[in-house]
Coordinates of C-alpha atoms in Angstrom, one line a residue:
Chain A
M1 CA 0.0 0.0 0.0
R2 CA 2.0 2.9 -1.2
V3 CA -0.7 5.5 -1.7
T4 CA -2.8 6.6 1.1
G5 CA -3.7 10.2 0.2
D6 CA -5.1 11.7 -2.9
V7 CA -4.7 10.1 -6.3
P8 CA -1.3 11.1 -7.6
A9 CA -1.0 13.2 -10.7
P10 CA -0.7 10.8 -13.7
D11 CA 2.8 10.3 -14.8
S12 CA 4.4 8.0 -17.4
G13 CA 5.6 5.6 -14.7
T14 CA 2.2 5.1 -13.0
V15 CA 0.2 2.2 -14.4
I16 CA -2.5 1.8 -11.7
A17 CA -3.4 4.4 -9.1
A18 CA -6.3 3.3 -6.9
T19 CA -7.4 5.2 -3.8
G20 CA -10.0 4.3 -1.1
L21 CA -11.8 1.7 -3.2
E22 CA -15.0 0.6 -1.6
V23 CA -17.4 -1.9 -3.2
D24 CA -20.7 -3.0 -1.7
Y25 CA -22.8 -5.7 -3.4
G26 CA -25.7 -5.2 -0.9
R27 CA -24.6 -7.8 1.5
G28 CA -22.0 -5.7 3.3
R29 CA -18.9 -4.0 2.1
V30 CA -16.6 -6.3 0.1
L31 CA -13.8 -3.7 -0.2
R32 CA -13.2 -1.2 2.7
G33 CA -10.9 1.4 1.4
V34 CA -8.3 -0.4 -0.7
D35 CA -5.3 1.7 -2.0
L36 CA -3.0 0.4 -4.6
H37 CA -0.3 2.1 -6.6
V38 CA 1.5 0.1 -9.3
S39 CA 4.4 1.5 -11.3
A40 CA 5.5 0.5 -14.8
G41 CA 7.5 -2.7 -14.9
E42 CA 6.4 -4.1 -11.6
S43 CA 5.3 -7.7 -11.1
L44 CA 2.8 -7.9 -8.3
A45 CA 0.6 -10.6 -6.7
L46 CA -2.8 -9.7 -5.2
L47 CA -3.1 -12.4 -2.5
G48 CA -5.8 -13.4 -0.1
A49 CA -8.1 -16.2 1.0
N50 CA -11.6 -16.8 -0.4
G51 CA -13.8 -13.8 0.2
S52 CA -10.9 -11.5 1.1
G53 CA -11.8 -9.1 -1.8
K54 CA -8.8 -9.8 -4.1
S55 CA -10.9 -10.6 -7.1
T56 CA -13.3 -7.7 -6.4
T57 CA -10.2 -5.4 -6.2
M58 CA -9.0 -6.6 -9.6
R59 CA -12.5 -6.1 -11.1
A60 CA -12.7 -2.7 -9.5
L61 CA -9.3 -1.8 -11.1
L62 CA -10.7 -2.7 -14.5
G63 CA -14.0 -0.9 -14.0
M64 CA -16.0 -4.1 -13.7
A65 CA -17.1 -3.8 -10.1
P66 CA -19.4 -0.9 -9.1
L67 CA -17.4 1.5 -6.8
T68 CA -19.4 3.0 -3.9
A69 CA -16.3 5.1 -3.1
G70 CA -12.8 5.7 -4.3
D71 CA -11.1 6.3 -7.6
V72 CA -9.1 4.2 -10.1
R73 CA -6.8 5.6 -12.7
L74 CA -5.3 3.4 -15.4
F75 CA -2.3 5.0 -17.2
G76 CA -3.6 8.3 -15.7
A77 CA -7.2 7.9 -17.1
P78 CA -10.1 7.6 -14.7
V79 CA -11.8 4.2 -15.1
R80 CA -15.2 5.8 -14.4
D81 CA -14.8 7.4 -17.9
S82 CA -14.4 4.2 -19.8
G83 CA -13.9 6.0 -23.1
A84 CA -10.8 7.7 -21.8
V85 CA -9.0 4.5 -20.7
P86 CA -6.4 3.1 -23.2
W87 CA -7.9 -0.4 -23.0
H88 CA -5.7 -1.6 -25.8
R89 CA -2.7 -1.2 -23.5
I90 CA -4.3 -3.6 -21.0
G91 CA -4.4 -7.4 -21.4
Y92 CA -6.9 -9.2 -19.1
V93 CA -6.9 -12.9 -18.4
P94 CA -10.2 -13.8 -16.6
Q95 CA -10.4 -16.7 -14.2
H96 CA -10.6 -20.0 -16.0
R97 CA -14.1 -21.3 -16.6
P98 CA -14.8 -24.5 -18.4
A99 CA -15.3 -24.0 -22.1
P100 CA -19.0 -23.2 -22.8
T101 CA -21.0 -26.0 -24.3
G102 CA -22.6 -23.7 -26.7
L103 CA -21.2 -23.2 -30.2
P104 CA -17.7 -24.4 -31.2
A105 CA -15.0 -21.8 -31.5
T106 CA -11.4 -22.4 -32.4
A107 CA -8.4 -21.2 -30.3
V108 CA -7.4 -18.7 -33.0
E109 CA -10.9 -17.3 -33.2
V110 CA -10.9 -16.6 -29.5
V111 CA -7.4 -15.0 -29.7
L112 CA -8.6 -12.8 -32.6
T113 CA -11.1 -11.1 -30.3
G114 CA -8.2 -9.7 -28.4
L115 CA -7.4 -7.4 -31.3
L116 CA -10.7 -5.5 -31.2
Q117 CA -10.8 -2.1 -29.7
R118 CA -13.5 0.4 -28.6
R119 CA -13.3 2.2 -31.9
R120 CA -12.3 -0.7 -34.1
L121 CA -14.9 -3.4 -34.0
W122 CA -13.4 -5.3 -36.9
L123 CA -10.1 -7.1 -37.4
P124 CA -7.0 -5.2 -38.8
R125 CA -5.0 -6.6 -41.7
G126 CA -2.7 -9.5 -40.8
A127 CA -4.8 -10.3 -37.7
R128 CA -4.5 -14.0 -38.1
G129 CA -0.7 -13.8 -38.2
H130 CA -0.7 -11.8 -35.0
A131 CA -3.0 -14.3 -33.4
L132 CA -0.8 -17.2 -34.4
E133 CA 2.3 -15.4 -33.0
A134 CA 0.5 -15.0 -29.7
L135 CA -0.5 -18.6 -29.6
D136 CA 3.1 -19.5 -30.4
A137 CA 4.2 -17.5 -27.4
V138 CA 2.2 -19.7 -25.1
G139 CA 3.1 -22.9 -27.0
M140 CA -0.3 -23.4 -28.6
A141 CA 0.5 -22.6 -32.3
D142 CA 0.0 -26.2 -33.3
R143 CA -3.5 -26.2 -31.8
A144 CA -4.7 -22.9 -33.3
D145 CA -7.5 -24.5 -35.3
R146 CA -8.6 -26.9 -32.6
A147 CA -12.0 -26.3 -31.0
M148 CA -11.8 -24.8 -27.5
H149 CA -13.9 -27.5 -26.0
E150 CA -11.5 -30.1 -27.2
L151 CA -8.6 -28.5 -25.3
S152 CA -7.7 -29.3 -21.6
G153 CA -8.2 -26.7 -18.9
G154 CA -4.6 -25.7 -19.0
Q155 CA -4.6 -25.3 -22.7
Q156 CA -7.7 -23.2 -22.6
Q157 CA -6.0 -21.0 -20.1
R158 CA -3.0 -20.6 -22.4
V159 CA -5.4 -19.5 -25.1
S160 CA -6.8 -16.9 -22.7
I161 CA -3.3 -15.6 -22.1
A162 CA -2.6 -15.5 -25.9
R163 CA -5.8 -13.5 -26.3
A164 CA -4.5 -10.9 -23.8
L165 CA -1.0 -11.0 -25.4
V166 CA -2.1 -10.5 -28.9
R167 CA -2.5 -6.7 -28.4
T168 CA 1.0 -6.5 -26.9
P169 CA -0.2 -5.0 -23.6
D170 CA 1.8 -2.8 -21.3
L171 CA -0.2 -4.1 -18.3
L172 CA -1.2 -7.7 -18.0
V173 CA -3.9 -8.5 -15.3
L174 CA -4.5 -12.2 -14.6
D175 CA -7.2 -13.6 -12.3
E176 CA -6.1 -16.9 -10.7
P177 CA -4.3 -18.1 -13.9
V178 CA -3.0 -21.3 -12.3
A179 CA -6.0 -22.4 -10.3
G180 CA -6.8 -26.0 -11.1
V181 CA -3.8 -26.3 -13.5
D182 CA -1.2 -29.0 -13.2
T183 CA 2.4 -28.3 -12.2
P184 CA 4.0 -28.6 -15.6
T185 CA 1.5 -26.1 -17.0
Q186 CA 2.0 -23.8 -14.1
Q187 CA 5.8 -23.8 -14.8
A188 CA 5.1 -23.1 -18.5
F189 CA 2.9 -20.1 -17.4
A190 CA 5.7 -18.9 -15.1
R191 CA 8.2 -19.0 -18.0
V192 CA 5.8 -17.1 -20.4
L193 CA 5.0 -14.4 -17.7
T194 CA 8.7 -14.0 -16.7
E195 CA 9.7 -13.4 -20.3
L196 CA 6.9 -10.8 -20.7
H197 CA 7.9 -9.1 -17.5
A198 CA 11.5 -9.1 -18.6
N199 CA 10.4 -7.3 -21.7
G200 CA 8.9 -4.5 -19.7
T201 CA 5.2 -5.6 -19.2
T202 CA 3.7 -4.7 -15.9
V203 CA 2.1 -7.9 -14.4
V204 CA -0.6 -8.0 -11.8
V205 CA -1.7 -11.5 -10.8
V206 CA -4.6 -12.4 -8.5
L207 CA -3.6 -15.6 -6.6
H208 CA -4.8 -17.9 -4.0
E209 CA -1.5 -19.7 -3.8
I210 CA 1.8 -18.4 -5.0
G211 CA 3.0 -21.8 -6.2
E212 CA 5.1 -21.9 -9.3
L213 CA 4.9 -18.1 -9.9
R214 CA 7.1 -17.2 -7.0
S215 CA 10.2 -16.5 -9.1
L216 CA 8.3 -14.1 -11.2
L217 CA 6.8 -11.9 -8.5
Q218 CA 8.5 -9.0 -6.8
R219 CA 5.8 -7.6 -4.6
A220 CA 2.8 -9.0 -2.8
V221 CA -0.3 -7.1 -1.7
V222 CA -2.3 -9.2 0.7
L223 CA -6.0 -8.5 1.3
R224 CA -8.1 -9.6 4.3
H225 CA -11.7 -8.7 4.9
G226 CA -11.6 -6.1 2.1
R227 CA -8.5 -4.3 3.4
V228 CA -4.9 -4.3 2.5
V229 CA -3.0 -6.0 5.4
H230 CA 0.4 -6.2 3.7
D231 CA 2.2 -4.6 0.9
G232 CA 5.8 -5.5 0.2
A233 CA 7.9 -8.6 0.0
L234 CA 6.3 -12.0 -0.8
P235 CA 5.2 -14.0 2.3
E236 CA 7.3 -17.0 3.0
P237 CA 5.7 -20.4 2.8
A238 CA 4.1 -21.4 6.1
P239 CA 6.5 -23.8 7.9
D240 CA 3.7 -25.9 9.4
H241 CA 2.3 -27.1 6.1
A242 CA 3.8 -30.2 4.6
G243 CA 2.5 -29.6 1.1
P244 CA 3.3 -26.8 -1.4
E245 CA 2.7 -23.2 -0.4
H246 CA -0.7 -23.2 1.2
E247 CA -0.4 -19.9 3.1
H248 CA -3.6 -18.4 1.8
V249 CA -6.0 -21.2 1.4
H250 CA -8.1 -20.6 4.5
A251 CA -11.6 -19.2 3.7
D252 CA -12.0 -15.6 4.7
H253 CA -15.5 -15.1 6.1
G254 CA -16.9 -14.2 9.5
E255 CA -14.6 -12.7 12.1
P256 CA -10.8 -13.1 11.8
P257 CA -9.4 -16.1 13.7
T258 CA -7.5 -15.3 16.9
E259 CA -4.2 -16.3 15.3
P260 CA -4.5 -15.5 11.6
T261 CA -2.6 -18.0 9.5
L262 CA -2.1 -15.3 6.9
Q263 CA -0.3 -12.9 9.3
R264 CA 1.8 -15.7 10.8
S265 CA 3.2 -16.4 7.3
L266 CA 4.0 -12.8 6.6
P267 CA 7.7 -11.7 6.7
Chain B
M1 CA -39.4 -39.5 -59.4
I2 CA -39.3 -38.2 -63.0
D3 CA -43.0 -37.2 -62.5
W4 CA -42.1 -35.3 -59.4
F5 CA -39.3 -33.3 -61.2
A6 CA -41.8 -32.6 -64.0
Q7 CA -44.3 -31.3 -61.5
I8 CA -41.7 -29.1 -59.9
G9 CA -40.6 -27.8 -63.3
D10 CA -44.2 -26.9 -64.1
A11 CA -44.6 -25.2 -60.8
L12 CA -41.5 -23.1 -61.2
T13 CA -43.0 -21.4 -64.3
S14 CA -45.4 -19.7 -62.0
P15 CA -44.2 -16.2 -60.9
L16 CA -46.0 -16.7 -57.6
L17 CA -44.0 -19.8 -56.8
Q18 CA -40.8 -18.3 -58.1
R19 CA -41.3 -15.4 -55.7
A20 CA -42.0 -17.8 -52.8
L21 CA -38.9 -19.7 -53.6
I22 CA -36.7 -16.6 -53.7
A23 CA -38.1 -15.4 -50.4
A24 CA -37.5 -18.8 -48.8
L25 CA -33.9 -18.8 -50.1
I26 CA -33.2 -15.4 -48.8
V27 CA -34.8 -15.9 -45.4
G28 CA -33.3 -19.4 -45.1
A29 CA -29.8 -18.1 -45.5
T30 CA -30.3 -15.0 -43.3
A31 CA -32.1 -16.3 -40.2
P32 CA -29.3 -18.6 -39.0
V33 CA -26.8 -15.7 -39.0
V34 CA -28.5 -14.1 -36.0
G35 CA -29.4 -17.5 -34.6
T36 CA -25.7 -18.2 -34.3
Y37 CA -25.2 -15.4 -31.8
L38 CA -28.4 -16.3 -30.0
V39 CA -27.3 -19.9 -29.5
Q40 CA -23.8 -18.7 -28.4
R41 CA -25.5 -16.3 -25.8
R42 CA -27.9 -19.1 -24.7
L43 CA -30.8 -17.0 -25.8
S44 CA -32.2 -19.5 -28.3
L45 CA -35.8 -18.7 -27.2
L46 CA -35.4 -15.0 -27.7
G47 CA -36.7 -15.3 -31.3
D48 CA -39.7 -17.2 -30.0
G49 CA -40.5 -14.4 -27.4
V50 CA -40.0 -11.7 -30.0
G51 CA -42.3 -13.6 -32.3
H52 CA -45.1 -13.5 -29.7
V53 CA -44.6 -9.8 -29.1
A54 CA -44.5 -9.1 -32.9
L55 CA -48.0 -10.5 -33.1
T56 CA -49.2 -7.6 -31.0
G57 CA -47.4 -5.3 -33.5
V58 CA -49.1 -7.0 -36.4
A59 CA -52.5 -6.4 -34.7
M60 CA -51.6 -2.8 -33.9
G61 CA -50.6 -2.2 -37.5
W62 CA -54.0 -3.7 -38.5
L63 CA -55.8 -1.4 -36.1
V64 CA -54.0 1.7 -37.5
G65 CA -54.8 0.5 -41.0
S66 CA -58.6 0.2 -40.1
W67 CA -58.6 3.7 -38.5
T68 CA -56.9 5.2 -41.6
H69 CA -59.0 3.1 -44.0
A70 CA -55.8 1.8 -45.5
E71 CA -56.2 -0.7 -48.4
P72 CA -55.5 -3.5 -47.6
N73 CA -56.3 -3.5 -43.9
D74 CA -53.0 -5.0 -42.9
A75 CA -50.9 -2.4 -44.9
Y76 CA -49.1 -1.4 -41.7
A77 CA -48.9 -4.9 -40.2
V78 CA -45.2 -5.4 -41.1
V79 CA -44.3 -2.0 -39.8
G80 CA -46.1 -2.7 -36.6
A81 CA -44.4 -6.0 -36.3
V82 CA -41.0 -4.5 -36.8
V83 CA -41.6 -1.8 -34.1
A84 CA -43.1 -4.3 -31.6
A85 CA -40.4 -6.9 -32.2
I86 CA -37.6 -4.3 -31.7
I87 CA -39.2 -3.1 -28.4
G88 CA -39.7 -6.7 -27.3
A89 CA -36.2 -7.8 -28.2
V90 CA -34.6 -4.9 -26.3
L91 CA -36.9 -5.5 -23.3
I92 CA -35.9 -9.2 -23.3
E93 CA -32.3 -8.3 -23.6
A94 CA -32.6 -5.7 -20.7
V95 CA -34.4 -8.2 -18.5
S96 CA -31.9 -11.0 -19.1
A97 CA -29.0 -8.6 -18.4
R98 CA -30.4 -7.8 -15.0
G99 CA -30.0 -11.3 -13.8
R100 CA -31.9 -14.6 -13.7
T101 CA -34.0 -14.1 -10.6
S102 CA -36.9 -12.3 -12.0
G103 CA -36.0 -12.6 -15.7
D104 CA -37.8 -15.9 -16.2
V105 CA -41.1 -14.7 -15.1
A106 CA -40.7 -11.3 -16.8
L107 CA -40.0 -13.1 -20.1
A108 CA -43.1 -15.3 -19.6
L109 CA -45.3 -12.2 -19.1
L110 CA -43.9 -10.7 -22.3
F111 CA -44.5 -13.9 -24.3
Y112 CA -48.1 -14.4 -23.2
G113 CA -48.9 -10.7 -23.0
G114 CA -47.7 -10.4 -26.6
I115 CA -49.8 -13.2 -28.1
A116 CA -53.0 -12.3 -26.0
G117 CA -52.6 -8.6 -26.9
G118 CA -52.4 -9.5 -30.5
V119 CA -55.7 -11.5 -30.4
V120 CA -57.5 -8.7 -28.4
I121 CA -56.3 -5.9 -30.6
I122 CA -57.2 -7.7 -33.8
S123 CA -60.8 -8.0 -32.5
L124 CA -60.8 -4.3 -31.7
A125 CA -59.7 -3.7 -35.3
G126 CA -62.7 -5.5 -36.6
G127 CA -60.6 -8.5 -37.7
T128 CA -60.8 -12.2 -36.6
N129 CA -58.3 -14.7 -35.4
A130 CA -58.4 -16.1 -38.9
N131 CA -56.7 -12.9 -40.1
L132 CA -53.8 -13.6 -37.8
M133 CA -53.3 -17.1 -39.1
A134 CA -51.2 -16.0 -42.1
Y135 CA -48.8 -14.2 -39.6
L136 CA -48.8 -17.1 -37.1
F137 CA -48.1 -19.8 -39.6
G138 CA -46.6 -18.0 -42.6
S139 CA -48.0 -17.2 -46.0
L140 CA -45.4 -17.9 -48.6
S141 CA -48.0 -18.4 -51.3
T142 CA -49.0 -14.7 -51.1
V143 CA -45.6 -13.1 -51.5
S144 CA -45.8 -10.1 -53.8
T145 CA -42.9 -8.4 -55.6
G146 CA -43.1 -5.6 -53.1
D147 CA -42.8 -8.1 -50.2
L148 CA -39.8 -9.6 -51.9
V149 CA -38.0 -6.3 -52.2
T150 CA -38.8 -5.6 -48.5
T151 CA -37.5 -9.0 -47.6
A152 CA -34.3 -8.5 -49.6
I153 CA -33.5 -5.1 -48.1
M154 CA -34.1 -6.2 -44.5
S155 CA -32.1 -9.4 -45.1
G156 CA -29.2 -7.3 -46.6
L157 CA -29.2 -5.1 -43.4
I158 CA -29.2 -8.2 -41.2
L159 CA -26.3 -9.7 -43.2
V160 CA -24.3 -6.5 -43.1
V161 CA -24.5 -6.3 -39.3
G162 CA -24.4 -10.1 -38.6
I163 CA -21.4 -10.8 -40.9
G164 CA -19.7 -7.4 -41.0
L165 CA -19.4 -7.2 -37.2
R166 CA -18.9 -11.0 -36.7
T167 CA -15.8 -10.8 -34.6
A168 CA -17.1 -8.1 -32.3
L169 CA -20.5 -9.8 -31.9
F170 CA -18.7 -13.2 -31.3
A171 CA -16.5 -11.5 -28.7
V172 CA -19.4 -10.2 -26.6
S173 CA -21.3 -13.5 -27.0
H174 CA -18.4 -15.7 -26.1
D175 CA -16.9 -13.8 -23.2
P176 CA -18.6 -10.5 -22.3
E177 CA -16.3 -9.9 -19.3
F178 CA -13.2 -9.9 -21.6
A179 CA -15.0 -7.8 -24.1
R180 CA -15.7 -5.3 -21.4
S181 CA -12.1 -5.2 -20.4
S182 CA -11.2 -4.5 -24.0
G183 CA -13.3 -1.3 -23.9
L184 CA -15.8 -2.8 -26.4
P185 CA -19.3 -1.3 -26.1
V186 CA -20.8 -4.5 -24.8
R187 CA -24.3 -3.1 -24.0
V188 CA -24.6 -1.5 -27.5
L189 CA -23.5 -4.7 -29.2
T190 CA -25.9 -6.9 -27.3
I191 CA -28.7 -4.6 -28.0
L192 CA -27.7 -4.6 -31.7
I193 CA -27.9 -8.4 -31.7
A194 CA -31.4 -8.1 -30.2
I195 CA -32.5 -5.5 -32.8
V196 CA -31.1 -7.6 -35.6
A197 CA -32.9 -10.6 -34.1
A198 CA -36.2 -8.6 -34.1
L199 CA -35.7 -7.7 -37.8
T200 CA -35.0 -11.4 -38.5
V201 CA -38.2 -12.4 -36.8
T202 CA -40.3 -10.0 -38.9
V203 CA -38.5 -11.0 -42.2
S204 CA -39.0 -14.7 -41.4
M205 CA -42.7 -14.2 -40.4
R206 CA -43.8 -14.6 -44.0
V207 CA -42.0 -17.9 -44.5
V208 CA -42.7 -19.9 -41.5
G209 CA -44.9 -17.7 -39.3
L210 CA -44.3 -16.1 -36.0
L211 CA -44.9 -19.3 -34.0
L212 CA -42.2 -21.2 -35.9
V213 CA -39.8 -18.3 -36.6
S214 CA -37.3 -19.3 -33.9
A215 CA -36.9 -22.7 -35.5
L216 CA -35.5 -21.1 -38.7
M217 CA -33.0 -19.2 -36.7
I218 CA -31.9 -22.0 -34.3
V219 CA -32.3 -25.4 -35.9
P220 CA -29.9 -24.8 -38.8
V221 CA -27.3 -23.7 -36.2
A222 CA -28.0 -26.7 -34.1
I223 CA -27.3 -28.9 -37.2
A224 CA -24.2 -27.0 -38.2
Q225 CA -22.6 -27.1 -34.8
Q226 CA -22.5 -30.9 -35.0
L227 CA -20.5 -30.7 -38.2
T228 CA -17.9 -28.0 -37.5
S229 CA -15.3 -26.9 -35.0
S230 CA -15.2 -23.2 -35.6
F231 CA -17.6 -20.3 -35.1
R232 CA -17.1 -19.0 -38.6
R233 CA -17.7 -22.3 -40.2
T234 CA -20.7 -23.0 -38.0
M235 CA -22.3 -19.7 -39.2
S236 CA -21.5 -20.4 -42.9
A237 CA -22.8 -24.0 -42.7
A238 CA -25.9 -22.9 -40.9
M239 CA -26.6 -20.4 -43.7
V240 CA -26.3 -23.1 -46.3
I241 CA -28.4 -25.6 -44.3
G242 CA -31.0 -22.9 -43.7
A243 CA -31.3 -22.1 -47.4
L244 CA -31.5 -25.8 -48.3
V245 CA -34.2 -26.7 -45.9
C246 CA -36.3 -23.7 -46.7
V247 CA -36.1 -24.3 -50.5
G248 CA -36.4 -28.1 -50.0
G249 CA -39.4 -27.8 -47.7
L250 CA -41.1 -25.4 -50.1
L251 CA -40.4 -27.7 -53.1
I252 CA -42.1 -30.6 -51.2
T253 CA -45.2 -28.4 -50.8
F254 CA -45.4 -27.7 -54.5
T255 CA -46.5 -31.3 -55.0
E256 CA -47.9 -32.3 -51.6
P257 CA -50.8 -30.6 -49.9
L258 CA -48.8 -29.4 -46.9
A259 CA -48.4 -26.1 -45.1
P260 CA -45.0 -24.6 -46.3
G261 CA -43.9 -23.1 -43.0
A262 CA -44.5 -26.2 -40.9
T263 CA -43.0 -28.5 -43.6
I264 CA -39.8 -26.4 -43.7
V265 CA -39.5 -26.7 -39.9
V266 CA -40.3 -30.5 -39.9
L267 CA -37.6 -31.0 -42.6
A268 CA -35.1 -29.0 -40.5
V269 CA -35.8 -31.0 -37.4
T270 CA -35.6 -34.3 -39.4
V271 CA -32.2 -33.3 -40.8
Y272 CA -31.1 -32.4 -37.2
A273 CA -32.2 -35.9 -36.0
G274 CA -30.5 -37.6 -39.0
V275 CA -27.2 -35.7 -38.5
A276 CA -27.2 -36.4 -34.7
T277 CA -27.8 -40.1 -35.3
V278 CA -25.1 -40.4 -37.9
R279 CA -22.7 -38.5 -35.8
A280 CA -23.4 -40.7 -32.8
V281 CA -22.7 -43.8 -34.8
V282 CA -19.7 -42.5 -36.8
R283 CA -17.8 -40.7 -34.0
P284 CA -18.8 -42.3 -30.7
R285 CA -17.6 -40.6 -27.5
R286 CA -15.0 -38.5 -29.4
V287 CA -14.5 -35.9 -26.8
R288 CA -14.2 -38.4 -23.9
A289 CA -11.7 -40.4 -25.8
A290 CA -9.4 -37.4 -26.4
D291 CA -6.4 -37.2 -24.1
P292 CA -6.4 -33.7 -22.7
H293 CA -2.7 -33.9 -21.8
P294 CA -1.1 -35.8 -24.6
D295 CA 2.3 -34.4 -23.6
V296 CA 2.1 -35.7 -20.0
A297 CA 2.6 -39.4 -19.3
D298 CA -0.4 -41.2 -17.6
D299 CA 0.3 -42.1 -14.0
V300 CA -2.4 -44.8 -13.9
H301 CA -3.2 -47.3 -16.6
L302 CA -6.6 -48.9 -16.5

């Protein structure tokens, strides 16, 4: 949490400037004054247990959650004024959902949708070539014309990343990209994201567990009950868990436990 | 068989049947374009609902026609249908966007209100339910040259939007959340789909009637999706299938005493059943048999 006062004046190094974010879906406040400031080139994890507000924070940052208070600026433009935001500089990878059982669509068709813009509702010249390059970057070029429902969950997730990459974004926002994905695929994601970050892309990842993405991430923002409780170095894996890093798996509802697992694992 | 071809050849010399055939071809190729987006958005019954509401529009047009002593009485019926269908489609879209809790009941109210309103208003206009039959079940045999021009213009409009904006309309139908994060005007595009669906309903009304209009939009798509693996090819195949079943169904009625609209729909449903059966026999459990992780060694062999 680096910003606690007014929204800073937009500058070329500020990618996300969010102040006092409050969201209320009618069943109590989900976010209770979240501040977040992300500079260009950072790689940041938004961590928290179920119900902590991390996904809502991400949605609020992208203008998809109704703010009851607070302000978000992306690249200096207020999200409330959607027309002013340079959405083409932002690549969003939604949380993985099983492929819809509706109509078939190929991987390349899904990636092509990433090339559309607010004022360009049709594909530019050479669109398929760009889409194939993006699929190649995530190791899916050979499955470009396969139907999405024939791909595994991890492969579908790679296609979602390619759809975000095809517009060569300056900011990549990923919502739980490795949830339910096997370890080799997680490692592949980590490689792709590390390479993008090395090339200057700002990466914000919403995570339940850090897992294989640890080497990529420089900074962790931990949410609890709709508030930021930590902003800084990545939390260490909890020593009392035998398995891989499970430091944030406890459901976050009701009153906080007397000895929060989350804070115990913080540095 | 030769007799049948001879009869068809004779029938085709009639300008009336030629017009009917052209109308069926145009509508058959156009209706599935919008149907593709509706199936993708799980709004397959939107066309059905809009059809019900359009009936009120037909009756309103009739009422206006009788007030203004228009000749014929139903001169404004198509205009009324277009207006009511667009209002109905946008209302359905708005209700479904608000969430599922009350949407179901609201849609039911719109459906039944639409059809009952049509019957009541046609009585007020001095007409009878029999006057509505042509709109409810289609009237290909009475297509005039003017009707054909109207059909062609409206179909052209539907095709320009449906095919010209295919990637954008696919984007909002496939993943509205991602489309929103791209800055796409999701609300405008979904309303555009609803408006184009409403136009499709009114343009298809002549061929199969308002009660069966949804079938012309949806069944060719349902057939095509079994045969293809891409969205673009599904749309193209559905257009071809739609045109073939419309023309085929109509040709059957040239020699058999059957209602054209219903015959077209029965033919489409029969083709669907045939394709589904053949597919089940030829490619059994294809998806289940596919290895989702071909590059990862199996840790258990059964």
